[in-house]
CSV table of N, CA, C and O in Angstrom, one decimal:
chain,number,residue,atom,x,y,z
A,15,UNK,N,132.3,55.4,76.9
A,15,UNK,CA,131.6,55.9,75.8
A,15,UNK,C,130.5,56.9,76.3
A,15,UNK,O,130.0,56.7,77.5
A,16,UNK,N,130.1,57.8,75.6
A,16,UNK,CA,129.0,58.7,76.0
A,16,UNK,C,127.7,58.0,76.0
A,16,UNK,O,127.5,57.0,75.3
A,17,UNK,N,126.7,58.5,76.8
A,17,UNK,CA,125.4,57.9,77.0
A,17,UNK,C,124.7,57.9,75.6
A,17,UNK,O,123.9,57.0,75.4
A,18,UNK,N,125.0,58.8,74.7
A,18,UNK,CA,124.3,58.9,73.4
A,18,UNK,C,124.6,57.6,72.6
A,18,UNK,O,123.8,57.3,71.7
A,19,UNK,N,125.6,56.9,72.9
A,19,UNK,CA,126.0,55.7,72.1
A,19,UNK,C,125.4,54.4,72.7
A,19,UNK,O,125.5,53.3,72.1
A,20,UNK,N,124.8,54.5,73.9
A,20,UNK,CA,124.2,53.3,74.5
A,20,UNK,C,123.0,52.8,73.8
A,20,UNK,O,122.2,53.6,73.2
A,21,UNK,N,122.7,51.5,73.8
A,21,UNK,CA,121.6,51.0,73.1
A,21,UNK,C,120.4,51.0,74.0
A,21,UNK,O,120.4,50.9,75.2
A,22,UNK,N,119.2,51.1,73.3
A,22,UNK,CA,117.9,51.1,74.1
A,22,UNK,C,117.7,49.8,74.8
A,22,UNK,O,118.0,48.7,74.3
A,23,UNK,N,117.3,49.9,76.1
A,23,UNK,CA,117.0,48.7,76.9
A,23,UNK,C,118.2,48.2,77.6
A,23,UNK,O,118.1,47.3,78.4
A,24,UNK,N,119.4,48.7,77.3
A,24,UNK,CA,120.6,48.2,77.9
A,24,UNK,C,121.0,49.0,79.1
A,24,UNK,O,121.0,50.2,79.1
A,25,UNK,N,121.3,48.3,80.2
A,25,UNK,CA,121.6,49.0,81.5
A,25,UNK,C,123.1,49.3,81.5
A,25,UNK,O,123.9,48.4,81.1
A,26,UNK,N,123.5,50.5,81.9
A,26,UNK,CA,124.9,50.9,81.9
A,26,UNK,C,125.2,51.6,83.2
A,26,UNK,O,124.3,52.2,83.8
A,27,UNK,N,126.4,51.5,83.7
A,27,UNK,CA,126.8,52.2,84.9
A,27,UNK,C,127.5,53.5,84.5
A,27,UNK,O,128.4,53.5,83.7
A,28,UNK,N,127.2,54.6,85.2
A,28,UNK,CA,127.8,55.9,84.9
A,28,UNK,C,129.2,55.9,85.5
A,28,UNK,O,129.4,55.5,86.7
A,29,UNK,N,130.2,56.2,84.6
A,29,UNK,CA,131.6,56.2,85.1
A,29,UNK,C,132.0,57.6,85.5
A,29,UNK,O,132.6,57.8,86.5
A,30,UNK,N,131.6,58.6,84.8
A,30,UNK,CA,131.9,60.0,85.2
A,30,UNK,C,130.9,61.0,84.4
A,30,UNK,O,130.3,60.6,83.4
A,31,UNK,N,130.9,62.2,84.9
A,31,UNK,CA,130.1,63.3,84.3
A,31,UNK,C,131.1,64.4,83.9
A,31,UNK,O,131.9,64.8,84.7
A,32,UNK,N,131.0,64.8,82.6
A,32,UNK,CA,131.8,65.9,82.1
A,32,UNK,C,131.1,67.2,82.1
A,32,UNK,O,130.0,67.3,82.5
A,33,UNK,N,131.8,68.2,81.7
A,33,UNK,CA,131.2,69.5,81.5
A,33,UNK,C,131.5,70.5,82.6
A,33,UNK,O,132.4,70.2,83.5
A,34,UNK,N,130.9,71.6,82.6
A,34,UNK,CA,131.1,72.7,83.6
A,34,UNK,C,130.5,72.2,84.9
A,34,UNK,O,129.7,71.4,85.0
A,35,UNK,N,131.0,72.9,86.0
A,35,UNK,CA,130.6,72.6,87.4
A,35,UNK,C,129.0,72.7,87.5
A,35,UNK,O,128.4,71.8,88.2
A,36,UNK,N,128.4,73.7,87.0
A,36,UNK,CA,127.0,73.9,87.1
A,36,UNK,C,126.2,72.8,86.4
A,36,UNK,O,125.2,72.3,86.8
A,37,UNK,N,126.8,72.3,85.3
A,37,UNK,CA,126.2,71.2,84.5
A,37,UNK,C,126.3,69.9,85.4
A,37,UNK,O,125.3,69.1,85.5
A,38,UNK,N,127.4,69.7,86.0
A,38,UNK,CA,127.6,68.5,86.8
A,38,UNK,C,126.6,68.5,88.0
A,38,UNK,O,126.0,67.5,88.3
A,39,UNK,N,126.4,69.7,88.6
A,39,UNK,CA,125.5,69.8,89.8
A,39,UNK,C,124.1,69.5,89.3
A,39,UNK,O,123.3,68.9,90.0
A,40,UNK,N,123.7,70.1,88.2
A,40,UNK,CA,122.4,69.9,87.6
A,40,UNK,C,122.1,68.4,87.4
A,40,UNK,O,121.0,67.9,87.8
A,41,UNK,N,123.0,67.7,86.7
A,41,UNK,CA,122.8,66.3,86.5
A,41,UNK,C,122.8,65.5,87.8
A,41,UNK,O,122.1,64.5,87.9
A,42,UNK,N,123.6,65.9,88.7
A,42,UNK,CA,123.7,65.2,90.0
A,42,UNK,C,122.3,65.3,90.7
A,42,UNK,O,121.8,64.3,91.3
A,43,UNK,N,121.7,66.5,90.7
A,43,UNK,CA,120.4,66.6,91.3
A,43,UNK,C,119.3,65.8,90.6
A,43,UNK,O,118.3,65.4,91.3
A,44,UNK,N,119.5,65.5,89.3
A,44,UNK,CA,118.6,64.6,88.6
A,44,UNK,C,118.8,63.1,88.9
A,44,UNK,O,118.0,62.2,88.5
A,45,UNK,N,120.0,62.8,89.6
A,45,UNK,CA,120.3,61.4,89.9
A,45,UNK,C,121.4,60.8,89.1
A,45,UNK,O,121.7,59.7,89.3
A,46,UNK,N,122.0,61.6,88.3
A,46,UNK,CA,123.1,61.1,87.4
A,46,UNK,C,124.4,61.3,88.2
A,46,UNK,O,125.1,62.4,88.2
A,47,UNK,N,124.8,60.3,89.0
A,47,UNK,CA,126.1,60.3,89.7
A,47,UNK,C,126.9,59.1,89.4
A,47,UNK,O,126.3,58.0,88.9
A,48,UNK,N,128.2,59.2,89.5
A,48,UNK,CA,129.1,58.0,89.2
A,48,UNK,C,128.7,56.8,90.0
A,48,UNK,O,128.4,56.9,91.2
A,49,UNK,N,128.6,55.7,89.3
A,49,UNK,CA,128.2,54.4,90.0
A,49,UNK,C,126.8,54.1,89.9
A,49,UNK,O,126.4,52.9,90.2
A,50,UNK,N,125.9,55.0,89.6
A,50,UNK,CA,124.5,54.7,89.4
A,50,UNK,C,124.2,54.0,88.1
A,50,UNK,O,125.0,54.2,87.1
A,51,UNK,N,123.1,53.3,88.0
A,51,UNK,CA,122.8,52.5,86.8
A,51,UNK,C,121.8,53.4,86.0
A,51,UNK,O,120.8,53.9,86.6
A,52,UNK,N,122.0,53.5,84.7
A,52,UNK,CA,121.1,54.2,83.8
A,52,UNK,C,120.7,53.3,82.6
A,52,UNK,O,121.5,52.6,82.1
A,53,UNK,N,119.4,53.4,82.3
A,53,UNK,CA,118.9,52.6,81.2
A,53,UNK,C,118.3,53.5,80.1
A,53,UNK,O,117.4,54.3,80.5
A,54,UNK,N,118.7,53.4,78.9
A,54,UNK,CA,118.1,54.2,77.8
A,54,UNK,C,116.7,53.6,77.4
A,54,UNK,O,116.6,52.4,77.1
A,55,UNK,N,115.6,54.3,77.5
A,55,UNK,CA,114.3,53.9,77.2
A,55,UNK,C,114.0,54.2,75.7
A,55,UNK,O,113.4,53.4,75.0
A,56,UNK,N,114.3,55.4,75.3
A,56,UNK,CA,114.0,55.8,73.9
A,56,UNK,C,115.1,56.7,73.4
A,56,UNK,O,115.7,57.5,74.2
A,57,UNK,N,115.4,56.6,72.1
A,57,UNK,CA,116.4,57.5,71.4
A,57,UNK,C,115.8,58.0,70.2
A,57,UNK,O,115.6,57.2,69.2
A,58,UNK,N,115.6,59.3,70.1
A,58,UNK,CA,115.1,60.0,68.9
A,58,UNK,C,116.1,61.0,68.5
A,58,UNK,O,116.2,62.1,69.2
A,59,UNK,N,116.9,60.8,67.4
A,59,UNK,CA,117.9,61.7,66.9
A,59,UNK,C,118.9,62.2,68.0
A,59,UNK,O,119.3,63.3,68.0
A,60,UNK,N,119.2,61.2,68.9
A,60,UNK,CA,120.2,61.6,69.9
A,60,UNK,C,119.6,62.1,71.2
A,60,UNK,O,120.3,62.2,72.2
A,61,UNK,N,118.4,62.5,71.1
A,61,UNK,CA,117.7,63.0,72.3
A,61,UNK,C,117.1,61.7,73.0
A,61,UNK,O,116.5,60.9,72.4
A,62,UNK,N,117.4,61.6,74.3
A,62,UNK,CA,117.2,60.4,75.1
A,62,UNK,C,116.1,60.5,76.1
A,62,UNK,O,116.0,61.6,76.8
A,63,UNK,N,115.4,59.4,76.4
A,63,UNK,CA,114.6,59.3,77.6
A,63,UNK,C,115.3,58.1,78.3
A,63,UNK,O,115.5,57.0,77.8
A,64,UNK,N,115.7,58.3,79.6
A,64,UNK,CA,116.4,57.3,80.3
A,64,UNK,C,115.7,57.1,81.7
A,64,UNK,O,115.1,58.0,82.2
A,65,UNK,N,116.0,55.9,82.2
A,65,UNK,CA,115.6,55.6,83.6
A,65,UNK,C,116.8,55.7,84.5
A,65,UNK,O,117.8,55.1,84.2
A,66,UNK,N,116.7,56.5,85.5
A,66,UNK,CA,117.8,56.6,86.5
A,66,UNK,C,117.2,56.7,87.9
A,66,UNK,O,116.3,57.6,88.1
A,67,UNK,N,117.6,55.9,88.8
A,67,UNK,CA,117.1,55.9,90.2
A,67,UNK,C,115.6,55.9,90.2
A,67,UNK,O,115.0,56.8,90.9
A,68,UNK,N,115.0,55.0,89.5
A,68,UNK,CA,113.5,54.9,89.5
A,68,UNK,C,112.8,56.1,89.0
A,68,UNK,O,111.6,56.4,89.3
A,69,UNK,N,113.4,56.9,88.2
A,69,UNK,CA,112.8,58.1,87.6
A,69,UNK,C,113.1,58.1,86.1
A,69,UNK,O,114.1,57.6,85.6
A,70,UNK,N,112.2,58.6,85.3
A,70,UNK,CA,112.4,58.7,83.9
A,70,UNK,C,112.7,60.2,83.6
A,70,UNK,O,112.0,61.1,84.0
A,71,UNK,N,113.8,60.4,82.9
A,71,UNK,CA,114.3,61.7,82.6
A,71,UNK,C,114.6,61.9,81.1
A,71,UNK,O,115.1,61.0,80.5
A,72,UNK,N,114.2,63.0,80.5
A,72,UNK,CA,114.5,63.3,79.1
A,72,UNK,C,115.8,64.2,79.1
A,72,UNK,O,115.9,65.1,79.8
A,73,UNK,N,116.7,63.8,78.2
A,73,UNK,CA,117.9,64.6,78.0
A,73,UNK,C,118.2,64.9,76.6
A,73,UNK,O,117.9,64.1,75.7
A,74,UNK,N,118.7,66.1,76.3
A,74,UNK,CA,119.1,66.5,75.0
A,74,UNK,C,120.4,65.8,74.6
A,74,UNK,O,121.1,65.3,75.5
A,75,UNK,N,120.7,65.8,73.3
A,75,UNK,CA,121.9,65.2,72.8
A,75,UNK,C,123.1,65.8,73.5
A,75,UNK,O,124.0,65.0,73.9
A,76,UNK,N,123.2,67.1,73.6
A,76,UNK,CA,124.4,67.7,74.2
A,76,UNK,C,124.6,67.3,75.7
A,76,UNK,O,125.7,67.0,76.1
A,77,UNK,N,123.5,67.3,76.4
A,77,UNK,CA,123.6,66.9,77.9
A,77,UNK,C,123.9,65.4,78.0
A,77,UNK,O,124.8,65.1,78.9
A,78,UNK,N,123.3,64.6,77.2
A,78,UNK,CA,123.6,63.2,77.3
A,78,UNK,C,125.0,62.8,76.9
A,78,UNK,O,125.6,61.9,77.4
A,79,UNK,N,125.6,63.7,76.0
A,79,UNK,CA,127.0,63.4,75.6
A,79,UNK,C,128.0,63.7,76.7
A,79,UNK,O,129.2,63.3,76.6
A,80,UNK,N,127.6,64.4,77.8
A,80,UNK,CA,128.5,64.7,78.9
A,80,UNK,C,128.5,63.5,79.9
A,80,UNK,O,129.4,63.5,80.8
A,81,UNK,N,127.6,62.6,79.8
A,81,UNK,CA,127.5,61.5,80.7
A,81,UNK,C,128.3,60.3,80.1
A,81,UNK,O,127.9,59.7,79.1
A,82,UNK,N,129.3,59.8,80.8
A,82,UNK,CA,130.1,58.7,80.3
A,82,UNK,C,129.8,57.4,81.0
A,82,UNK,O,129.7,57.4,82.2
A,83,UNK,N,129.5,56.4,80.2
A,83,UNK,CA,129.1,55.1,80.8
A,83,UNK,C,130.1,54.0,80.5
A,83,UNK,O,130.9,54.2,79.6
């Protein structure tokens, strides 16, 4: 399921990253790689704040939809 469907406070493991190659590289630099654990902190209209690798990152709905957990 896409990260946008994850519940707040729930830890999920990233299965894969979709999208174009530059999008994948951008998310990889932020710490979104397959196998890492991501936790949704806040969800406002599909825009997320997540914890990944001891960092807090804000993602738009479209970018979060490319991350499959």
